[in-house]
Coordinates of C-alpha atoms in Angstrom, one line a residue:
M879 CA 33.4 8.4 75.1
N880 CA 30.9 11.1 76.2
R881 CA 27.7 9.2 77.3
S882 CA 24.3 10.4 78.5
D883 CA 21.0 8.8 79.1
V884 CA 19.2 11.1 76.6
L885 CA 20.8 13.2 73.9
I886 CA 18.5 16.1 73.0
I887 CA 18.9 17.8 69.7
G888 CA 17.5 21.4 69.7
A889 CA 17.1 23.9 72.5
G890 CA 13.8 25.5 71.7
P891 CA 11.0 25.3 74.3
T892 CA 10.3 21.6 73.5
G893 CA 13.9 20.5 74.0
L894 CA 14.4 22.6 77.0
V895 CA 11.3 21.3 78.8
L896 CA 12.3 17.7 78.0
A897 CA 15.8 18.4 79.4
L898 CA 14.3 20.1 82.5
W899 CA 11.7 17.4 83.3
L900 CA 14.2 14.6 82.8
S901 CA 16.8 16.4 85.0
K902 CA 14.2 16.8 87.7
L903 CA 13.6 13.1 87.6
G904 CA 17.3 12.3 87.9
I905 CA 18.0 11.4 84.3
Q906 CA 21.4 12.5 82.7
V907 CA 20.8 14.6 79.7
R908 CA 22.9 16.3 77.1
I909 CA 21.3 19.1 75.0
I910 CA 22.9 20.6 71.9
D911 CA 21.8 23.3 69.5
K912 CA 23.5 24.4 66.2
T913 CA 22.8 28.1 66.9
S914 CA 25.3 30.3 68.7
A915 CA 22.7 31.9 71.0
P916 CA 19.0 31.7 71.9
G917 CA 16.6 33.3 69.4
T918 CA 15.6 36.9 69.9
T919 CA 12.9 37.2 67.2
S920 CA 10.4 34.7 68.5
R921 CA 7.0 34.0 67.0
A922 CA 5.2 32.0 69.7
L923 CA 3.5 34.1 72.3
A924 CA 0.6 32.4 74.1
V925 CA 1.1 30.0 77.0
Q926 CA -2.1 28.0 77.2
A927 CA -3.8 27.0 80.5
R928 CA -2.9 23.3 80.2
T929 CA 0.8 24.2 79.8
L930 CA 0.6 26.3 82.9
E931 CA -1.0 23.5 84.8
L932 CA 1.8 21.1 83.8
Y933 CA 4.4 23.8 84.6
R934 CA 3.3 23.7 88.2
Q935 CA 5.2 20.5 88.4
L936 CA 8.4 22.3 87.4
D937 CA 7.7 25.4 89.6
L938 CA 7.5 27.5 86.5
A939 CA 3.8 28.6 86.3
D940 CA 4.0 31.4 88.8
A941 CA 7.1 32.9 87.2
I942 CA 5.4 33.0 83.8
V943 CA 2.2 34.5 85.1
Q944 CA 4.2 37.1 87.0
N945 CA 6.5 38.1 84.1
G946 CA 4.0 37.7 81.3
H947 CA 0.9 39.6 80.3
R948 CA -2.7 38.6 81.0
V949 CA -4.9 39.7 78.1
A950 CA -8.2 41.1 79.2
A951 CA -10.0 41.0 75.9
A952 CA -9.9 40.4 72.1
N953 CA -11.1 43.3 69.9
F954 CA -12.2 42.9 66.2
W955 CA -11.9 45.9 63.8
V956 CA -13.6 46.7 60.6
K957 CA -13.1 49.8 58.5
G958 CA -10.9 51.5 61.1
E959 CA -13.2 50.9 64.1
A960 CA -13.4 48.4 66.8
V961 CA -16.8 46.6 66.2
A962 CA -16.7 43.7 68.7
R963 CA -15.0 42.9 72.0
L964 CA -14.6 39.5 73.5
P965 CA -13.8 39.6 77.3
L966 CA -11.2 37.1 78.2
T967 CA -10.5 37.7 81.9
R968 CA -13.0 35.1 83.1
I969 CA -13.5 33.0 80.0
G970 CA -12.4 29.8 81.6
E971 CA -13.5 30.5 85.1
G972 CA -14.0 27.4 87.2
L973 CA -12.2 25.1 84.7
T974 CA -8.6 25.7 85.6
P975 CA -6.4 27.8 88.0
Y976 CA -5.3 29.6 84.8
A977 CA -8.6 30.8 83.3
F978 CA -7.1 33.5 81.0
L979 CA -4.9 34.1 78.0
E980 CA -1.3 34.5 79.0
I981 CA 1.2 36.2 76.7
F982 CA 4.9 35.3 77.4
P983 CA 7.1 35.6 74.3
Q984 CA 9.2 32.6 73.3
D985 CA 12.5 34.3 73.8
E986 CA 11.7 35.2 77.4
H987 CA 10.3 31.7 77.8
E988 CA 13.5 30.1 76.6
A989 CA 15.6 32.3 78.9
L990 CA 13.6 31.2 81.9
L991 CA 13.9 27.5 81.0
I992 CA 17.7 27.8 80.4
E993 CA 18.0 29.5 83.8
R994 CA 16.1 26.7 85.6
L995 CA 18.0 24.0 83.7
A996 CA 21.3 25.5 85.0
T997 CA 20.2 24.7 88.5
F998 CA 20.5 21.1 87.6
G999 CA 24.0 21.7 86.3
V1000 CA 22.9 21.3 82.6
R1001 CA 23.8 23.9 80.0
V1002 CA 22.9 24.1 76.3
E1003 CA 26.0 23.2 74.1
R1004 CA 25.9 25.9 71.5
D1005 CA 27.3 25.9 67.9
T1006 CA 27.1 22.1 68.1
A1007 CA 25.3 20.2 65.4
L1008 CA 24.2 16.6 64.9
E1009 CA 25.8 15.2 61.8
N1010 CA 24.3 11.7 62.0
F1011 CA 23.5 8.9 64.3
T1012 CA 23.1 5.1 64.3
E1013 CA 21.5 2.7 66.7
T1014 CA 23.9 0.3 68.3
G1015 CA 22.0 -2.4 70.3
D1016 CA 21.6 -0.9 73.7
G1017 CA 21.8 2.8 72.6
I1018 CA 22.7 5.2 69.9
T1019 CA 26.0 6.5 68.6
A1020 CA 26.0 10.1 67.3
Q1021 CA 28.5 12.2 65.4
L1022 CA 28.5 15.8 66.5
R1023 CA 30.2 18.8 64.8
L1024 CA 31.7 21.0 67.6
P1025 CA 32.2 24.8 67.7
D1026 CA 35.8 24.4 66.6
G1027 CA 34.8 22.3 63.6
Q1028 CA 36.1 19.1 65.1
E1029 CA 33.9 16.0 65.1
E1030 CA 32.9 14.2 68.3
T1031 CA 31.4 10.7 68.7
C1032 CA 29.1 10.3 71.7
Q1033 CA 26.7 7.7 73.0
A1034 CA 23.3 7.8 74.6
C1035 CA 20.5 5.4 75.5
Y1036 CA 18.0 7.5 73.5
I1037 CA 18.0 10.5 71.1
A1038 CA 15.2 13.1 71.0
G1039 CA 14.8 15.2 67.9
C1040 CA 13.5 18.6 69.0
D1041 CA 15.3 20.3 66.1
G1042 CA 12.5 22.0 64.3
A1043 CA 10.8 21.7 60.9
R1044 CA 14.1 20.9 59.1
S1045 CA 14.9 18.2 61.7
I1046 CA 18.1 16.2 60.9
V1047 CA 16.8 13.5 63.3
R1048 CA 13.6 13.2 61.2
K1049 CA 15.6 13.1 58.0
T1050 CA 18.0 10.5 59.4
L1051 CA 15.0 8.3 60.3
D1052 CA 13.7 8.8 56.8
S1053 CA 10.3 9.8 58.0
G1054 CA 8.0 11.5 55.5
F1055 CA 6.6 14.9 56.4
P1056 CA 3.4 15.1 54.4
G1057 CA 1.3 18.3 54.2
G1058 CA 1.7 21.6 52.5
T1059 CA 2.9 25.2 52.7
Y1060 CA 0.7 28.3 53.0
Q1061 CA 0.9 30.7 50.2
Q1062 CA 1.1 33.7 52.5
I1063 CA 4.3 35.1 54.0
F1064 CA 4.0 35.7 57.7
Y1065 CA 5.7 38.6 59.4
V1066 CA 6.3 39.6 62.9
A1067 CA 7.3 43.2 64.0
D1068 CA 8.3 43.9 67.6
V1069 CA 7.3 47.6 68.1
Q1070 CA 6.8 50.4 70.5
A1071 CA 3.7 52.3 69.5
S1072 CA 0.6 54.0 70.7
G1073 CA -3.0 54.3 69.7
P1074 CA -6.3 52.6 70.7
A1075 CA -4.9 49.2 69.7
F1076 CA -2.1 49.6 72.3
N1077 CA -4.3 49.3 75.4
G1078 CA -3.0 46.0 76.6
E1079 CA -5.6 44.0 74.8
L1080 CA -5.5 41.8 71.6
H1081 CA -6.7 43.5 68.4
V1082 CA -7.5 41.8 65.1
D1083 CA -8.3 43.5 61.8
L1084 CA -11.0 41.7 59.8
D1085 CA -11.0 43.9 56.7
E1086 CA -8.8 41.9 54.4
A1087 CA -8.0 38.3 53.6
D1088 CA -4.5 38.8 54.9
F1089 CA -4.4 38.3 58.7
L1090 CA -3.3 41.2 60.9
A1091 CA -3.3 41.4 64.7
V1092 CA -1.7 43.3 67.6
F1093 CA -0.5 41.1 70.5
P1094 CA 0.2 43.0 73.7
L1095 CA 3.3 42.4 75.7
A1096 CA 4.0 43.1 79.4
S1097 CA 5.4 46.6 79.2
E1098 CA 3.2 49.6 78.2
G1099 CA 3.2 50.4 74.5
H1100 CA 5.1 47.3 73.6
A1101 CA 3.5 44.7 71.3
R1102 CA 4.0 42.3 68.4
L1103 CA 2.3 43.0 65.0
I1104 CA 1.7 39.7 63.3
G1105 CA 0.4 39.5 59.8
T1106 CA 0.5 37.9 56.4
V1107 CA 0.9 39.1 52.8
R1108 CA 0.1 37.0 49.7
D1109 CA 0.4 39.4 46.8
E1110 CA 3.5 40.2 44.7
R1111 CA 5.3 41.1 48.0
A1112 CA 5.1 37.5 49.0
E1113 CA 7.2 36.6 46.0
H1114 CA 10.1 38.6 47.3
A1115 CA 10.0 37.7 51.0
E1116 CA 13.8 38.0 51.4
T1117 CA 13.6 41.8 50.7
L1118 CA 10.3 42.4 52.6
A1119 CA 10.7 45.2 55.1
F1120 CA 8.4 46.7 57.8
E1121 CA 7.7 49.7 55.6
D1122 CA 6.2 47.4 53.0
V1123 CA 3.5 46.2 55.5
S1124 CA 3.1 48.9 58.0
S1125 CA 0.6 51.1 56.2
R1126 CA -2.3 48.7 56.9
A1127 CA -1.7 48.7 60.6
I1128 CA -1.4 52.5 60.7
E1129 CA -4.6 53.0 58.7
H1130 CA -6.8 50.2 59.8
L1131 CA -5.9 50.0 63.5
K1132 CA -4.8 53.6 64.0
V1133 CA -1.3 52.5 65.1
R1134 CA 1.3 55.2 65.7
I1135 CA 4.7 53.6 65.4
E1136 CA 7.4 55.0 67.6
Q1137 CA 10.1 52.4 67.3
V1138 CA 10.6 49.1 65.4
N1139 CA 12.8 46.8 67.6
W1140 CA 13.0 44.0 65.0
F1141 CA 11.2 42.6 62.0
S1142 CA 11.2 39.1 60.6
T1143 CA 9.4 37.1 57.9
Y1144 CA 8.8 33.4 57.5
R1145 CA 6.7 30.8 55.7
V1146 CA 4.4 28.4 57.5
H1147 CA 3.7 24.8 56.8
H1148 CA 1.0 22.3 57.9
R1149 CA 2.6 18.9 58.2
V1150 CA 2.8 15.8 60.4
A1151 CA 5.6 13.3 60.4
E1152 CA 4.7 9.8 59.3
F1153 CA 5.9 8.5 62.7
F1154 CA 7.1 10.0 66.0
R1155 CA 9.3 7.2 67.1
R1156 CA 11.6 4.6 65.6
D1157 CA 13.3 2.3 68.1
R1158 CA 15.5 4.6 70.3
A1159 CA 14.8 7.9 68.4
F1160 CA 11.9 10.2 69.0
L1161 CA 10.5 13.3 67.2
L1162 CA 8.9 16.1 69.2
G1163 CA 7.6 19.6 68.6
D1164 CA 8.1 21.2 65.1
A1165 CA 10.3 18.2 64.1
A1166 CA 7.1 16.1 64.4
H1167 CA 4.3 18.5 63.4
V1168 CA 4.0 22.1 62.2
H1169 CA 0.8 24.1 61.6
S1170 CA -0.6 27.6 61.3
P1171 CA -0.3 30.0 64.3
A1172 CA -4.1 30.0 64.6
G1173 CA -5.0 29.6 68.2
G1174 CA -1.4 29.7 69.6
Q1175 CA -1.1 25.9 69.6
G1176 CA 2.3 25.2 68.2
M1177 CA 4.7 25.8 71.1
N1178 CA 2.3 24.5 73.6
T1179 CA 1.9 21.2 71.7
G1180 CA 5.6 20.7 71.5
I1181 CA 5.8 21.2 75.3
G1182 CA 3.1 18.7 75.7
D1183 CA 5.1 16.2 73.6
A1184 CA 8.1 16.8 75.9
I1185 CA 6.2 16.2 79.1
N1186 CA 4.4 13.1 77.7
L1187 CA 7.8 11.6 76.7
A1188 CA 9.8 12.7 79.7
W1189 CA 8.1 10.7 82.4
K1190 CA 8.1 7.6 80.2
L1191 CA 11.8 7.8 79.4
A1192 CA 12.5 8.4 83.1
A1193 CA 10.5 5.3 84.1
V1194 CA 12.3 3.1 81.6
L1195 CA 15.8 4.4 82.3
S1196 CA 15.3 4.1 86.0
G1197 CA 14.0 0.5 85.7
A1198 CA 10.5 1.4 86.8
A1199 CA 9.0 0.3 83.6
T1200 CA 9.8 -1.9 80.6
A1201 CA 10.6 -0.3 77.2
K1202 CA 7.0 -1.2 76.1
L1203 CA 5.8 1.9 77.9
L1204 CA 7.6 4.0 75.2
D1205 CA 5.2 2.7 72.5
S1206 CA 2.5 4.9 74.0
Y1207 CA 4.3 8.2 73.2
E1208 CA 3.5 8.0 69.5
T1209 CA 0.1 6.6 70.0
E1210 CA -1.0 9.4 72.3
R1211 CA 0.7 12.3 70.6
I1212 CA 0.4 11.6 66.9
A1213 CA -3.4 11.4 67.0
F1214 CA -3.6 14.8 68.7
A1215 CA -1.1 16.4 66.3
R1216 CA -3.1 15.2 63.2
R1217 CA -6.3 16.6 64.6
L1218 CA -4.7 19.8 65.6
V1219 CA -3.0 20.4 62.2
S1220 CA -6.4 19.7 60.5
T1221 CA -8.3 22.1 62.8
T1222 CA -5.8 25.0 62.7
D1223 CA -5.6 24.6 58.9
R1224 CA -9.4 24.9 58.6
V1225 CA -9.5 27.9 60.9
F1226 CA -6.7 29.7 59.2
S1227 CA -8.1 29.0 55.7
F1228 CA -11.5 30.3 56.7
V1229 CA -10.1 33.5 58.3
T1230 CA -7.9 34.2 55.2
A1231 CA -10.4 33.1 52.5
E1232 CA -10.7 35.5 49.6
G1233 CA -13.8 36.6 47.7
K1234 CA -17.0 38.6 48.3
V1235 CA -18.7 36.0 50.4
A1236 CA -15.6 35.6 52.7
D1237 CA -15.4 39.4 53.0
L1238 CA -19.0 39.6 54.0
L1239 CA -18.6 36.8 56.6
R1240 CA -15.5 38.5 58.1
T1241 CA -16.6 42.1 58.1
R1242 CA -20.4 41.9 58.6
L1243 CA -21.4 38.5 60.1
A1244 CA -18.4 37.9 62.4
P1245 CA -18.7 41.2 64.3
F1246 CA -22.4 40.5 64.8
L1247 CA -22.0 36.8 65.8
I1248 CA -19.0 37.1 68.1
P1249 CA -20.7 39.1 70.9
K1250 CA -23.9 37.0 70.5
M1251 CA -22.1 33.6 70.8
T1252 CA -19.8 34.7 73.6
S1253 CA -22.8 36.0 75.7
F1254 CA -23.7 32.3 76.2
G1255 CA -21.6 30.6 78.9
A1256 CA -21.6 27.3 77.0
S1257 CA -20.1 29.0 73.9
R1258 CA -17.4 30.7 76.0
E1259 CA -16.6 27.5 77.8
F1260 CA -16.3 25.5 74.5
L1261 CA -14.0 28.1 73.0
F1262 CA -11.8 28.2 76.1
R1263 CA -11.7 24.4 76.5
T1264 CA -10.6 24.0 72.9
V1265 CA -7.9 26.7 72.7
S1266 CA -6.5 26.1 76.2
Q1267 CA -5.9 22.3 75.4
I1268 CA -7.6 21.2 78.7
T1269 CA -9.8 18.9 76.7
L1270 CA -6.8 17.1 75.2
N1271 CA -7.2 13.5 76.3
Y1272 CA -6.0 10.0 75.7
R1273 CA -9.3 8.1 75.9
G1274 CA -9.4 4.7 74.4
M1275 CA -5.6 4.4 74.3
P1276 CA -3.5 1.6 75.8
L1277 CA -2.7 3.4 79.1
S1278 CA -6.3 4.6 79.8
E1279 CA -8.9 2.5 81.6
G1280 CA -12.4 2.9 83.1
T1281 CA -14.9 5.6 83.9
A1282 CA -16.0 7.1 87.2
G1283 CA -18.4 10.0 87.3
H1284 CA -17.9 12.0 84.2
V1285 CA -14.2 11.3 84.1
H1286 CA -12.7 8.7 81.7
G1287 CA -9.3 7.0 81.8
G1288 CA -7.1 9.2 79.6
D1289 CA -8.8 12.5 80.7
R1290 CA -7.0 15.4 82.3
L1291 CA -8.0 15.3 86.0
P1292 CA -10.7 18.0 86.4
W1293 CA -9.9 20.9 88.6
A1294 CA -12.1 21.1 91.6
H1295 CA -11.9 24.1 94.0
D1296 CA -13.8 25.9 96.7
G1297 CA -13.0 27.9 99.8
E1298 CA -11.3 24.9 101.3
G1299 CA -8.7 24.6 98.6
D1300 CA -8.3 22.6 95.4
N1301 CA -7.3 19.1 94.3
Y1302 CA -4.3 20.1 92.2
E1303 CA -1.9 20.8 95.0
P1304 CA -0.7 17.1 95.2
L1305 CA 0.0 17.2 91.4
K1306 CA 3.1 19.3 91.9
N1307 CA 4.8 16.0 92.6
P1308 CA 5.4 14.4 89.1
A1309 CA 4.8 10.8 90.3
W1310 CA 2.1 8.2 90.2
Q1311 CA -0.6 8.9 92.8
V1312 CA -4.1 7.9 93.7
H1313 CA -7.0 10.3 94.4
V1314 CA -10.1 9.4 96.3
Y1315 CA -13.0 11.9 96.7
G1316 CA -15.0 10.7 99.7
D1317 CA -14.2 7.4 101.5
T1318 CA -12.0 4.5 100.5
S1319 CA -11.4 1.0 101.8
D1320 CA -8.9 -0.1 104.4
E1321 CA -7.5 -2.5 101.8
M1322 CA -6.8 0.5 99.5
I1323 CA -5.1 2.4 102.3
D1324 CA -2.9 -0.5 103.3
W1325 CA -2.0 -1.4 99.8
C1326 CA -0.9 2.1 98.9
I1327 CA 1.2 2.3 102.1
E1328 CA 2.8 -1.1 101.5
H1329 CA 3.7 -0.1 97.9
H1330 CA 4.7 3.4 98.7
L1331 CA 2.1 4.8 96.3
P1332 CA 0.9 8.3 97.4
L1333 CA -2.8 8.2 98.3
H1334 CA -4.8 11.5 98.6
V1335 CA -8.2 11.1 100.2
F1336 CA -10.3 14.3 100.0
D1337 CA -13.4 14.7 102.2
W1338 CA -16.4 14.8 99.9
R1339 CA -17.5 18.3 99.0
P1340 CA -20.0 19.7 96.4
A1341 CA -17.1 21.1 94.4
F1342 CA -16.1 17.6 93.5
D1343 CA -19.6 16.8 92.2
T1344 CA -19.6 20.0 90.2
A1345 CA -16.3 18.9 88.6
G1346 CA -17.7 15.6 87.6
L1347 CA -15.7 13.5 90.0
A1348 CA -17.2 10.2 91.4
R1349 CA -17.7 9.8 95.1
N1350 CA -15.8 7.0 96.9
G1351 CA -14.3 5.6 93.7
F1352 CA -10.6 6.2 92.9
Y1353 CA -8.4 7.8 90.2
L1354 CA -4.9 6.5 89.4
L1355 CA -3.0 9.5 88.1
R1356 CA 0.0 9.3 85.8
P1357 CA 3.1 11.5 86.5
D1358 CA 1.8 14.0 83.9
T1359 CA -1.6 14.3 85.8
Y1360 CA -3.7 12.5 83.2
V1361 CA -6.0 9.8 84.5
A1362 CA -4.7 6.2 84.0
I1363 CA -7.6 4.5 85.8
A1364 CA -11.0 5.8 86.7
D1365 CA -12.9 3.3 88.8
N1366 CA -16.0 3.3 91.0
S1367 CA -14.6 0.6 93.4
A1368 CA -12.1 0.9 96.2
D1369 CA -10.3 -2.3 95.1
P1370 CA -6.5 -2.0 95.0
K1371 CA -6.2 -5.1 92.9
V1372 CA -7.4 -3.0 89.9
I1373 CA -4.3 -0.9 90.3
D1374 CA -2.0 -3.9 90.9
R1375 CA -3.3 -5.6 87.7
Y1376 CA -2.9 -2.3 85.7
F1377 CA 0.8 -2.0 86.6
R1378 CA 1.5 -5.6 86.0
D1379 CA -0.2 -5.6 82.6
H1380 CA 1.7 -2.5 81.5
G1381 CA 5.1 -3.6 82.9
I1382 CA 5.2 -0.6 85.2
R1383 CA 6.8 -0.7 88.7
P1384 CA 6.3 2.9 90.0
F1385 CA 6.8 1.9 93.7
F1386 CA 9.3 3.5 95.9
G1387 CA 11.1 2.2 99.0

């Protein structure tokens, strides 16, 4: 019988990143998808800074930056004129190596992930669908429908549902999916065009309650028009064509359409599954949470789910941790998903609100306030920190302990850099490690050597103080670069106790 460590259902970005990360850590995976080929009419575009930071561990960040498009500014239009411009090139300067908005369409993103996965000898099994699965003591047994219509029974230690909003894994687990559906129909048009809104920047029309934006792609004159409709056209979404929605872009944003490569419509929900894990089955990405496209959070959050779960599954499967570690996946990810769905719902509802007051706020007040607010460094930094997901943290959760400097257990390790380099270089290794900024004790050095735990001691520099890091304390970092322990001492017994309490044995040799 075909057996794998982890059976992954769904080969979107979430499933592919999970497969890639697990493969890098030596875990045997099988990934299936019911579609016959990768999607070509993708919706997700933005790759946030936090995703790029984590992608350094998979050697993916440089490829995405090189092949994607860095957006220099966002422009806001009213009555056919650009009325406000928000520069984006340095919006997150000093906070991350990726202080910009990166556009890299999901279809190209998936192609890159599939290519990298092949280097581990793993391919996506297409036209293959999960029929059902059951838990059988030390694993799961699943029935698959193969491309020829035959049924196959396979086994795995764990199953990961990365199979989208209509997830068969979620339905099999009988998890509720509470939330709602937006009344608007969303559309995406991939076009070649010209005009002032095709200058490589982001352009948003504020005139009407229905959203409309031009998202630039890497090649000149190539962009995605993304918008919504909610009138009688939304009642016949299946017959909606580009001609039905193109006039507004042509009139309001002065777009000159030269070619429509493809056009698609879809409905958007805002929902979070009741639970993300039951025994040996997990829900990730759109199978666990769906929300409005506001802020470009969806795909990035699914990728975050995959990375959070991957190192934990790898630790358990390799015998480096007890199964108790897997409890932390739902605890850490479901809280963030609920906050995110609530936030994106409020933002989208505000942007698309109807009525005279809403129109006044959008067309008069917003163009005035945007430049004013973004002229303040604190406002720009808050905006970037929120959208880029670098403030996502696991403070107060079971795997997070202590405080040192301004850094708490559960925080993303702050990026510190100057002319002498940065502190992120060691993070390319997806393993437990200890960082010390300044000096440490002989006991800490000896203990880390004895237990084969990588220890990185950085000579103290002003850049570390600026980043909020404590001098002469230590930070124990998880394989996903979040801080497990922040401590002002140089006592290795703190680390020893942490690993013992959590049933983790991350030592090599």
